[in-house]
Short mmCIF file of C-alpha atoms in Angstrom, two decimals:
data_model
loop_
_atom_site.label_atom_id
_atom_site.label_comp_id
_atom_site.label_asym_id
_atom_site.label_seq_id
_atom_site.Cartn_x
_atom_site.Cartn_y
_atom_site.Cartn_z
CA MET Z 1 4.82 3.58 -42.52
CA GLU Z 2 3.26 0.11 -42.74
CA ARG Z 3 6.73 -1.45 -42.90
CA ARG Z 4 7.85 0.51 -39.85
CA GLU Z 5 4.74 -0.39 -37.86
CA ALA Z 6 5.29 -4.06 -38.67
CA GLY Z 7 8.85 -3.62 -37.43
CA ILE Z 8 7.55 -1.99 -34.24
CA ARG Z 9 5.28 -4.95 -33.55
CA SER Z 10 8.09 -7.42 -34.13
CA ALA Z 11 10.53 -5.44 -31.98
CA VAL Z 12 8.13 -5.22 -29.03
CA ALA Z 13 7.36 -8.93 -29.17
CA ALA Z 14 10.99 -10.00 -29.54
CA ALA Z 15 12.14 -7.83 -26.64
CA LEU Z 16 9.34 -8.75 -24.23
CA PRO Z 17 11.33 -11.39 -22.27
CA THR Z 18 14.15 -8.88 -21.76
CA THR Z 19 11.65 -6.19 -20.77
CA VAL Z 20 10.04 -8.43 -18.16
CA ALA Z 21 13.47 -9.43 -16.83
CA ASP Z 22 14.44 -5.76 -16.50
CA LEU Z 23 11.17 -5.11 -14.67
CA THR Z 24 11.80 -7.91 -12.20
CA ASP Z 25 15.27 -6.52 -11.47
CA LEU Z 26 13.72 -3.13 -10.75
CA ILE Z 27 11.01 -4.61 -8.50
CA ARG Z 28 13.71 -6.18 -6.32
CA ILE Z 29 14.88 -2.70 -5.27
CA PRO Z 30 12.66 -1.59 -2.34
CA SER Z 31 12.45 2.03 -3.43
CA VAL Z 32 9.97 3.30 -0.84
CA SER Z 33 10.24 7.10 -0.76
CA TRP Z 34 8.55 7.60 2.63
CA GLU Z 35 10.66 9.19 5.36
CA ALA Z 36 10.87 6.06 7.53
CA PHE Z 37 12.52 3.99 4.77
CA ASP Z 38 16.10 3.74 3.48
CA PRO Z 39 16.72 6.55 0.96
CA SER Z 40 19.71 4.70 -0.49
CA GLN Z 41 17.28 2.23 -2.05
CA VAL Z 42 15.50 5.05 -3.88
CA ARG Z 43 18.89 6.26 -5.11
CA ALA Z 44 19.74 2.73 -6.28
CA SER Z 45 16.43 2.53 -8.12
CA ALA Z 46 17.06 5.87 -9.84
CA GLU Z 47 20.51 4.74 -10.95
CA ALA Z 48 19.05 1.51 -12.34
CA VAL Z 49 16.37 3.43 -14.25
CA ALA Z 50 18.95 5.84 -15.64
CA ALA Z 51 21.01 2.90 -16.90
CA LEU Z 52 17.95 1.49 -18.68
CA PHE Z 53 17.25 4.71 -20.55
CA ASP Z 54 20.93 5.26 -21.31
CA GLY Z 55 21.09 1.72 -22.65
CA THR Z 56 18.51 2.48 -25.35
CA GLY Z 57 21.12 4.64 -27.08
CA MET Z 58 18.41 7.14 -28.02
CA PHE Z 59 19.06 9.89 -25.50
CA GLU Z 60 21.72 12.56 -25.73
CA ARG Z 61 21.86 13.13 -21.98
CA VAL Z 62 20.72 11.03 -19.00
CA THR Z 63 21.06 12.37 -15.45
CA VAL Z 64 19.96 11.58 -11.91
CA SER Z 65 19.19 14.70 -9.91
CA THR Z 66 17.07 16.12 -7.11
CA ALA Z 67 15.21 19.30 -6.28
CA VAL Z 68 14.25 20.78 -2.95
CA THR Z 69 10.75 20.69 -1.49
CA GLU Z 70 8.78 23.79 -0.58
CA SER Z 71 10.09 23.43 2.99
CA GLY Z 72 13.70 23.43 1.75
CA GLU Z 73 14.41 19.73 2.21
CA SER Z 74 16.05 17.65 -0.49
CA GLY Z 75 13.68 15.61 -2.62
CA GLN Z 76 14.19 12.05 -3.82
CA PRO Z 77 16.29 11.40 -6.95
CA ALA Z 78 14.60 11.60 -10.33
CA VAL Z 79 15.84 10.55 -13.77
CA LEU Z 80 15.88 13.04 -16.63
CA ALA Z 81 16.78 11.91 -20.16
CA THR Z 82 16.58 14.15 -23.23
CA ARG Z 83 16.75 13.88 -27.02
CA ALA Z 84 16.20 16.98 -29.17
CA ALA Z 85 13.60 16.99 -31.96
CA ARG Z 86 14.72 17.54 -35.54
CA ASN Z 87 13.03 18.92 -38.66
CA GLY Z 88 10.00 20.27 -36.83
CA ARG Z 89 8.93 17.01 -35.24
CA PRO Z 90 7.09 17.20 -31.92
CA THR Z 91 8.70 16.48 -28.56
CA VAL Z 92 7.08 13.92 -26.27
CA LEU Z 93 7.61 13.84 -22.51
CA LEU Z 94 7.41 10.36 -21.00
CA TYR Z 95 6.50 10.42 -17.29
CA ALA Z 96 6.43 7.59 -14.75
CA HIS Z 97 7.71 7.12 -11.18
CA HIS Z 98 10.17 4.59 -9.81
CA ASP Z 99 9.30 4.91 -6.12
CA VAL Z 100 6.73 2.57 -4.57
CA GLN Z 101 4.31 2.34 -1.68
CA PRO Z 102 5.43 0.65 1.56
CA PRO Z 103 4.77 -3.10 1.40
CA GLY Z 104 2.81 -3.35 4.63
CA ASP Z 105 2.86 -6.65 6.52
CA ASP Z 106 4.76 -9.33 4.59
CA ALA Z 107 2.35 -11.89 6.06
CA ASP Z 108 -0.44 -10.41 3.93
CA TRP Z 109 1.46 -11.26 0.74
CA ASP Z 110 1.30 -14.67 -0.95
CA SER Z 111 4.93 -14.16 -2.04
CA PRO Z 112 7.52 -11.68 -0.70
CA PRO Z 113 6.68 -8.13 -1.86
CA PHE Z 114 10.11 -7.42 -3.32
CA GLU Z 115 10.66 -10.87 -4.79
CA PRO Z 116 8.88 -10.71 -8.17
CA THR Z 117 6.88 -13.87 -8.77
CA VAL Z 118 4.89 -14.99 -11.80
CA ARG Z 119 1.66 -16.87 -11.09
CA GLY Z 120 -0.47 -17.59 -14.13
CA ASP Z 121 -0.49 -14.54 -16.39
CA ARG Z 122 0.38 -12.06 -13.64
CA LEU Z 123 3.65 -10.78 -12.17
CA TYR Z 124 3.38 -10.12 -8.43
CA GLY Z 125 5.45 -7.67 -6.37
CA ARG Z 126 5.41 -4.18 -4.94
CA GLY Z 127 5.72 -1.75 -7.84
CA SER Z 128 5.10 -4.46 -10.43
CA ALA Z 129 2.35 -2.26 -11.88
CA ASP Z 130 2.49 1.00 -9.90
CA ASP Z 131 4.62 2.25 -11.42
CA LYS Z 132 7.74 0.34 -12.40
CA ALA Z 133 5.82 -1.25 -15.26
CA GLY Z 134 5.09 2.32 -16.37
CA VAL Z 135 8.83 2.99 -16.37
CA LEU Z 136 9.55 -0.13 -18.42
CA SER Z 137 6.72 0.59 -20.85
CA HIS Z 138 8.56 3.81 -21.74
CA VAL Z 139 11.92 2.06 -21.95
CA ALA Z 140 10.54 -0.75 -24.11
CA ALA Z 141 8.74 1.65 -26.47
CA VAL Z 142 11.93 3.64 -26.99
CA ARG Z 143 13.88 0.42 -27.57
CA ALA Z 144 11.41 -0.50 -30.32
CA LEU Z 145 11.92 2.92 -31.93
CA ALA Z 146 15.67 2.39 -31.74
CA ASP Z 147 15.34 -0.93 -33.55
CA VAL Z 148 13.16 0.45 -36.33
CA TYR Z 149 14.40 4.03 -36.76
CA GLY Z 150 17.86 4.17 -35.25
CA GLU Z 151 19.47 7.54 -35.83
CA GLU Z 152 16.82 8.38 -38.42
CA LEU Z 153 14.38 9.13 -35.58
CA GLU Z 154 13.55 12.85 -35.61
CA LEU Z 155 11.03 12.79 -32.77
CA GLY Z 156 12.06 14.69 -29.66
CA LEU Z 157 11.98 12.64 -26.46
CA VAL Z 158 12.16 13.55 -22.79
CA ALA Z 159 11.92 10.91 -20.06
CA PHE Z 160 11.14 12.18 -16.57
CA ILE Z 161 10.98 9.37 -14.01
CA GLU Z 162 10.09 10.76 -10.60
CA GLY Z 163 11.30 9.34 -7.29
CA GLU Z 164 8.69 10.54 -4.79
CA GLU Z 165 5.23 10.32 -6.35
CA GLU Z 166 4.06 7.97 -3.60
CA PHE Z 167 5.18 10.50 -1.00
CA GLY Z 168 3.30 13.46 -2.43
CA SER Z 169 5.66 14.69 -5.20
CA ARG Z 170 6.87 17.32 -2.77
CA SER Z 171 9.75 18.58 -4.90
CA PHE Z 172 7.93 18.14 -8.23
CA ALA Z 173 7.02 21.80 -8.78
CA ASN Z 174 10.56 22.97 -8.04
CA PHE Z 175 12.00 20.26 -10.32
CA LEU Z 176 9.79 21.52 -13.14
CA GLU Z 177 10.93 25.09 -12.63
CA ALA Z 178 14.60 24.12 -12.43
CA ASN Z 179 14.36 22.00 -15.59
CA ARG Z 180 11.67 23.89 -17.50
CA GLU Z 181 13.60 24.10 -20.76
CA ALA Z 182 14.68 20.45 -20.73
CA LEU Z 183 11.16 19.21 -19.92
CA ALA Z 184 9.27 21.34 -22.45
CA ALA Z 185 7.15 19.13 -24.72
CA ASP Z 186 4.23 19.18 -27.12
CA VAL Z 187 2.73 15.93 -25.79
CA ILE Z 188 3.04 14.51 -22.28
CA ILE Z 189 2.37 10.81 -21.66
CA VAL Z 190 1.72 10.06 -17.98
CA ALA Z 191 1.96 6.26 -17.63
CA ASP Z 192 0.39 5.89 -14.17
CA SER Z 193 -3.25 4.89 -14.57
CA ASP Z 194 -5.38 1.85 -15.38
CA ASN Z 195 -7.47 0.17 -18.07
CA TRP Z 196 -11.13 -0.79 -18.29
CA ASN Z 197 -10.23 -4.47 -17.98
CA VAL Z 198 -7.49 -6.84 -19.17
CA ASP Z 199 -8.97 -6.88 -22.68
CA THR Z 200 -10.01 -3.24 -23.12
CA PRO Z 201 -7.66 -0.22 -23.05
CA ALA Z 202 -8.59 3.05 -21.42
CA LEU Z 203 -7.49 6.65 -21.75
CA THR Z 204 -8.00 8.44 -18.44
CA VAL Z 205 -9.79 11.75 -19.01
CA SER Z 206 -10.65 12.77 -15.45
CA LEU Z 207 -9.01 12.44 -12.05
CA ARG Z 208 -10.22 13.45 -8.63
CA GLY Z 209 -8.09 15.81 -6.56
CA ASN Z 210 -7.10 15.19 -2.98
CA VAL Z 211 -6.92 16.87 0.41
CA THR Z 212 -5.14 15.02 3.21
CA PHE Z 213 -4.28 16.16 6.71
CA LYS Z 214 -3.75 15.10 10.30
CA LEU Z 215 -6.74 15.84 12.52
CA THR Z 216 -6.18 15.96 16.28
CA VAL Z 217 -9.00 16.19 18.82
CA SER Z 218 -8.14 16.98 22.46
CA THR Z 219 -10.45 17.04 25.48
CA LEU Z 220 -8.30 16.59 28.62
CA ALA Z 221 -5.05 17.97 29.97
CA HIS Z 222 -3.96 14.42 30.85
CA ALA Z 223 -5.25 10.86 30.88
CA SER Z 224 -7.71 10.09 33.67
CA HIS Z 225 -9.06 6.92 35.30
CA SER Z 226 -12.03 5.71 33.25
CA GLY Z 227 -13.85 4.41 36.30
CA MET Z 228 -13.47 7.51 38.43
CA PHE Z 229 -14.15 10.07 35.69
CA GLY Z 230 -15.89 8.14 32.89
CA GLY Z 231 -19.48 9.17 32.26
CA ALA Z 232 -18.85 12.83 32.98
CA ALA Z 233 -15.48 13.71 31.47
CA PRO Z 234 -15.51 13.47 27.65
CA ASP Z 235 -12.60 11.40 26.38
CA ALA Z 236 -10.95 12.34 23.09
CA MET Z 237 -11.89 9.07 21.37
CA LEU Z 238 -15.58 9.65 21.97
CA ALA Z 239 -15.28 13.20 20.63
CA MET Z 240 -13.33 11.99 17.59
CA VAL Z 241 -15.80 9.21 16.77
CA ARG Z 242 -18.74 11.59 17.07
CA LEU Z 243 -16.98 14.16 14.88
CA LEU Z 244 -15.99 11.68 12.19
CA ALA Z 245 -19.58 10.40 12.05
CA THR Z 246 -20.76 13.84 10.90
CA LEU Z 247 -18.74 13.58 7.68
CA HIS Z 248 -21.21 11.14 6.08
CA ASP Z 249 -24.97 10.71 5.79
CA ALA Z 250 -26.66 7.48 6.87
CA ASP Z 251 -26.18 6.00 3.37
CA GLY Z 252 -22.47 6.82 3.37
CA SER Z 253 -22.68 9.88 1.11
CA VAL Z 254 -20.32 12.73 1.98
CA ALA Z 255 -22.20 15.29 4.13
CA VAL Z 256 -19.81 18.26 4.08
CA ASP Z 257 -21.26 21.53 2.79
CA GLY Z 258 -19.02 23.01 0.12
CA LEU Z 259 -17.72 19.74 -1.34
CA THR Z 260 -19.14 19.53 -4.86
CA SER Z 261 -19.82 16.90 -7.53
CA SER Z 262 -18.80 17.33 -11.16
CA GLY Z 263 -21.97 15.95 -12.75
CA GLN Z 264 -20.00 14.34 -15.58
CA PRO Z 265 -21.70 11.43 -17.39
CA THR Z 266 -20.41 7.95 -16.63
CA PRO Z 267 -20.83 4.55 -18.30
CA ASP Z 268 -23.06 1.89 -16.80
CA SER Z 269 -21.43 -0.42 -14.29
CA SER Z 270 -22.96 -3.17 -12.18
CA GLU Z 271 -22.87 -3.19 -8.40
CA ALA Z 272 -21.98 -6.89 -8.50
CA GLY Z 273 -18.91 -6.20 -10.61
CA PHE Z 274 -17.90 -3.36 -8.31
CA ALA Z 275 -18.32 -5.56 -5.23
CA LEU Z 276 -16.02 -8.17 -6.77
CA ASP Z 277 -13.36 -5.65 -7.84
CA ALA Z 278 -13.41 -3.83 -4.49
CA GLY Z 279 -13.39 -7.05 -2.45
CA LEU Z 280 -16.59 -6.39 -0.50
CA LEU Z 281 -17.37 -9.14 2.00
CA ASP Z 282 -20.62 -11.07 1.72
CA GLY Z 283 -23.52 -8.91 2.79
CA VAL Z 284 -21.57 -5.62 2.67
CA THR Z 285 -23.24 -3.02 0.45
CA PRO Z 286 -21.73 -0.05 -1.42
CA ILE Z 287 -22.06 3.39 0.13
CA GLY Z 288 -23.39 6.57 -1.45
CA THR Z 289 -26.08 7.11 -4.08
CA GLY Z 290 -26.29 7.29 -7.84
CA PRO Z 291 -24.43 5.26 -10.48
CA ILE Z 292 -21.41 3.42 -9.11
CA LEU Z 293 -18.93 5.08 -11.47
CA ALA Z 294 -20.35 8.53 -10.71
CA ARG Z 295 -19.59 7.88 -7.02
CA LEU Z 296 -16.00 6.97 -7.94
CA TRP Z 297 -15.25 9.55 -10.62
CA ALA Z 298 -17.54 12.53 -10.11
CA LYS Z 299 -18.29 12.80 -6.38
CA PRO Z 300 -16.15 13.51 -3.31
CA ALA Z 301 -15.06 10.81 -0.87
CA ILE Z 302 -13.65 10.96 2.66
CA THR Z 303 -11.65 8.17 4.26
CA VAL Z 304 -9.88 7.77 7.60
CA THR Z 305 -6.60 6.17 6.55
CA GLY Z 306 -4.80 6.05 9.91
CA ILE Z 307 -5.30 6.56 13.62
CA ASP Z 308 -2.95 7.25 16.51
CA ALA Z 309 -4.36 5.64 19.65
CA PRO Z 310 -3.30 2.91 22.06
CA SER Z 311 -3.43 -0.56 20.55
CA VAL Z 312 -5.88 -3.10 21.93
CA ALA Z 313 -2.97 -5.04 23.44
CA ASN Z 314 -1.69 -1.94 25.26
CA ALA Z 315 -5.03 -0.41 26.24
CA SER Z 316 -5.40 0.69 29.86
CA ASN Z 317 -8.52 1.80 31.68
CA THR Z 318 -8.01 5.50 31.03
CA LEU Z 319 -9.83 8.30 29.27
CA LEU Z 320 -7.68 9.37 26.31
CA PRO Z 321 -6.79 13.07 26.40
CA LYS Z 322 -5.91 13.32 22.70
CA VAL Z 323 -6.53 11.29 19.51
CA SER Z 324 -5.20 11.90 16.00
CA VAL Z 325 -6.35 10.52 12.65
CA ARG Z 326 -5.26 10.92 9.07
CA LEU Z 327 -8.07 12.07 6.82
CA SER Z 328 -7.94 11.59 3.06
CA ALA Z 329 -10.54 13.37 0.95
CA ARG Z 330 -10.94 12.91 -2.81
CA ILE Z 331 -12.22 15.99 -4.61
CA ALA Z 332 -14.45 15.89 -7.69
CA PRO Z 333 -13.17 17.38 -10.95
CA GLY Z 334 -14.06 21.04 -11.21
CA GLN Z 335 -13.49 21.94 -7.56
CA ASP Z 336 -10.40 23.74 -6.35
CA ALA Z 337 -8.60 21.69 -3.71
CA ARG Z 338 -8.03 24.76 -1.54
CA SER Z 339 -11.76 25.50 -1.38
CA ALA Z 340 -12.33 21.85 -0.48
CA LEU Z 341 -9.82 22.13 2.37
CA SER Z 342 -11.61 25.23 3.63
CA ALA Z 343 -14.98 23.42 3.51
CA LEU Z 344 -13.59 20.46 5.45
CA GLU Z 345 -11.96 22.66 8.09
CA THR Z 346 -15.16 24.69 8.55
CA HIS Z 347 -17.21 21.51 8.92
CA LEU Z 348 -14.88 19.96 11.50
CA ARG Z 349 -14.64 23.07 13.65
CA THR Z 350 -18.40 23.60 13.48
CA HIS Z 351 -19.38 20.03 14.34
CA VAL Z 352 -16.83 19.10 17.00
CA PRO Z 353 -18.75 17.98 20.14
CA PHE Z 354 -18.30 18.83 23.83
CA GLY Z 355 -16.22 21.94 23.08
CA ALA Z 356 -13.26 19.70 22.21
CA HIS Z 357 -10.16 21.32 20.72
CA VAL Z 358 -9.40 20.69 17.03
CA ASP Z 359 -6.02 20.96 15.35
CA ILE Z 360 -5.40 20.43 11.62
CA SER Z 361 -1.81 19.93 10.48
CA ASP Z 362 0.44 18.25 7.90
CA VAL Z 363 -1.81 19.34 5.03
CA ASP Z 364 -1.34 18.16 1.44
CA THR Z 365 -3.55 19.19 -1.47
CA GLY Z 366 -3.71 18.15 -5.11
CA GLN Z 367 -5.90 19.54 -7.84
CA PRO Z 368 -8.35 17.41 -9.85
CA PHE Z 369 -7.92 17.18 -13.60
CA LEU Z 370 -10.07 17.04 -16.72
CA VAL Z 371 -8.44 16.21 -20.05
CA ASP Z 372 -9.25 18.27 -23.13
CA THR Z 373 -10.23 15.42 -25.46
CA THR Z 374 -10.46 17.57 -28.62
CA GLY Z 375 -6.72 17.60 -29.37
CA TRP Z 376 -5.00 15.58 -32.10
CA ALA Z 377 -2.86 13.73 -29.57
CA VAL Z 378 -5.93 12.17 -27.93
CA ALA Z 379 -7.17 10.93 -31.30
CA GLU Z 380 -3.74 9.48 -32.11
CA ALA Z 381 -3.52 7.78 -28.71
CA LYS Z 382 -6.97 6.18 -28.97
CA GLN Z 383 -6.16 4.90 -32.46
CA ALA Z 384 -2.87 3.43 -31.24
CA MET Z 385 -4.71 1.72 -28.39
CA ALA Z 386 -7.29 0.26 -30.75
CA ASP Z 387 -4.57 -1.03 -33.07
CA ALA Z 388 -2.51 -2.56 -30.25
CA TRP Z 389 -5.40 -4.11 -28.31
CA GLY Z 390 -7.74 -4.99 -31.16
CA VAL Z 391 -10.72 -3.22 -29.57
CA PRO Z 392 -11.65 0.48 -29.27
CA ALA Z 393 -10.37 2.43 -26.27
CA VAL Z 394 -12.70 3.62 -23.52
CA GLU Z 395 -12.49 7.12 -22.05
CA THR Z 396 -12.60 6.74 -18.28
CA GLY Z 397 -12.41 8.69 -15.08
CA VAL Z 398 -10.34 7.57 -12.13
CA GLY Z 399 -11.28 7.97 -8.50
CA GLY Z 400 -7.65 8.37 -7.50
CA SER Z 401 -5.48 11.43 -7.87
CA ILE Z 402 -2.36 12.46 -9.75
CA PRO Z 403 -1.92 15.93 -8.25
CA PHE Z 404 1.24 16.87 -10.13
CA ILE Z 405 -0.67 17.01 -13.43
CA ALA Z 406 -1.93 20.43 -12.35
CA ASP Z 407 1.72 21.53 -12.14
CA LEU Z 408 2.36 20.20 -15.66
CA VAL Z 409 -0.63 22.16 -16.96
CA ARG Z 410 0.55 25.30 -15.21
CA VAL Z 411 4.14 25.12 -16.49
CA PHE Z 412 3.33 23.75 -19.96
CA PRO Z 413 -0.15 25.11 -20.77
CA ASP Z 414 0.09 24.31 -24.49
CA ALA Z 415 1.11 20.67 -24.07
CA GLN Z 416 -1.45 17.93 -24.69
CA ILE Z 417 -1.58 15.48 -21.78
CA LEU Z 418 -2.35 11.78 -22.19
CA VAL Z 419 -2.91 9.70 -19.04
CA THR Z 420 -2.33 6.01 -19.75
CA GLY Z 421 -1.25 3.01 -17.71
CA VAL Z 422 -0.73 -0.70 -17.26
CA GLU Z 423 -3.11 -1.42 -14.40
CA ASP Z 424 -6.43 -3.30 -14.49
CA PRO Z 425 -9.19 -3.97 -11.93
CA ASP Z 426 -7.22 -6.87 -10.39
CA THR Z 427 -3.91 -4.99 -10.00
CA ARG Z 428 -4.42 -4.06 -6.30
CA ALA Z 429 -2.02 -1.15 -6.47
CA HIS Z 430 -0.95 0.01 -2.97
CA SER Z 431 -2.30 -3.23 -1.49
CA PRO Z 432 -0.79 -6.61 -0.67
CA ASN Z 433 -0.36 -8.88 -3.69
CA GLU Z 434 -0.04 -6.01 -6.17
CA SER Z 435 0.34 -7.49 -9.65
CA LEU Z 436 0.74 -6.78 -13.35
CA HIS Z 437 -1.14 -8.63 -16.08
CA LEU Z 438 1.58 -9.51 -18.58
CA GLY Z 439 -0.80 -9.35 -21.54
CA VAL Z 440 -1.83 -5.82 -20.58
CA PHE Z 441 1.85 -4.93 -20.21
CA ARG Z 442 2.66 -6.13 -23.73
CA ARG Z 443 -0.26 -4.26 -25.27
CA ALA Z 444 0.53 -1.08 -23.33
CA ILE Z 445 4.11 -1.14 -24.65
CA LEU Z 446 2.91 -1.71 -28.21
CA THR Z 447 0.39 1.13 -27.87
CA GLU Z 448 3.07 3.60 -26.83
CA ALA Z 449 5.56 2.43 -29.45
CA LEU Z 450 2.97 2.79 -32.23
CA LEU Z 451 1.92 6.20 -30.94
CA LEU Z 452 5.51 7.48 -30.82
CA ALA Z 453 6.22 6.13 -34.30
CA ARG Z 454 3.19 7.92 -35.72
CA LEU Z 455 4.11 11.17 -34.00
CA ALA Z 456 7.57 10.85 -35.54
CA GLU Z 457 6.23 10.67 -39.09
CA SER Z 458 5.20 14.30 -39.63
CA PRO Z 459 6.23 17.74 -38.41
CA LEU Z 460 4.21 19.57 -35.76
CA SER Z 461 3.15 22.20 -38.32
CA GLU Z 462 1.11 19.61 -40.25
CA ARG Z 463 -1.06 18.70 -37.24
CA GLY Z 464 -4.32 20.45 -36.53
#
């Protein structure tokens, strides 16, 4: 095994320039899965990903396919590649997603979002880290196995690269059901999370869930002159602002009855470090109470992520009859997302001022997740991280959500799930100037390649 692990290290290092080049090619495809964007680009991205996995020579079948959403619409194309296990070896499912967030305003980027650019030790571009680097970490790890094992590899492999994670994974559950047999695995590696910092790896063991919806508040049958009726007729913006203010206490803590905290222990973390990572302006203080990481990992959060109202440039002197916002709530591990939705709806309908009308629509929910850290796969993963990075791995929570993990648990209850990733505190996923630290990328690839090699060495029956 020592000889093979040395070969793995050499193979990963030798192939790194090719791996980075393949990643830059993938970044150039603007594969935004949101409805307002060109779906042909997502298809092109899926075809490119399929070619990468097919090119490893390690998969018996590679396909690009879609499933329908719960509403009956066609989902975005996903890549499915399979290789059967032999002689009792385990099967490992490799998950990532090839779709990306919208770029936003190009003017906010220091280089064009879909023109990958290296500055220092970071590669900039939309999807450079989230999650096209996750895709390439799988490809590169399999390439290293191909170099060292070739056809002697007995490990089962399944690659599932989704095409709509950034748009809510709306066909994910149906894709799992349609491909249940092909996707069945003993270990699932979800490469879509972050690390403690650029020098310290992390295994994500908890994720918050999410509840998002469109909230509309209406007060008038039509717009009215603000001079003639203002001061007596309640406009919708006033009602909305007053309602939104009830969601938080004076210190910024969530003030919705029924939203719970998990109470899980968290490591120490300084407020100064948080302020730097989050980009707080001078004089701006964090919100909430308790340890910083507890606020991010173990407590709920509510954010207004969008608003439909006249722009300042187009504002007229009228009372608005209706205002809509997009609310995004993060749910602490241990709470069911449906109960959280019910608590939010009850709060909003109870606290709406002036008898205003409330409508809640376009609802999405995702369950939180806690990893069972007692399994053998977790121990193997942490050892591989320590060997690849040179320092022990940290078990972390993440304030964000990966809702489809609950579907994986439901369909494959016996599989051990490992949540890994290539991000770090400076990645700025979803934001302008998203970037990938190339040193983190190399170590993440080596981690996965070492882990897969070790899983390939003994049959499943010999593991505890």
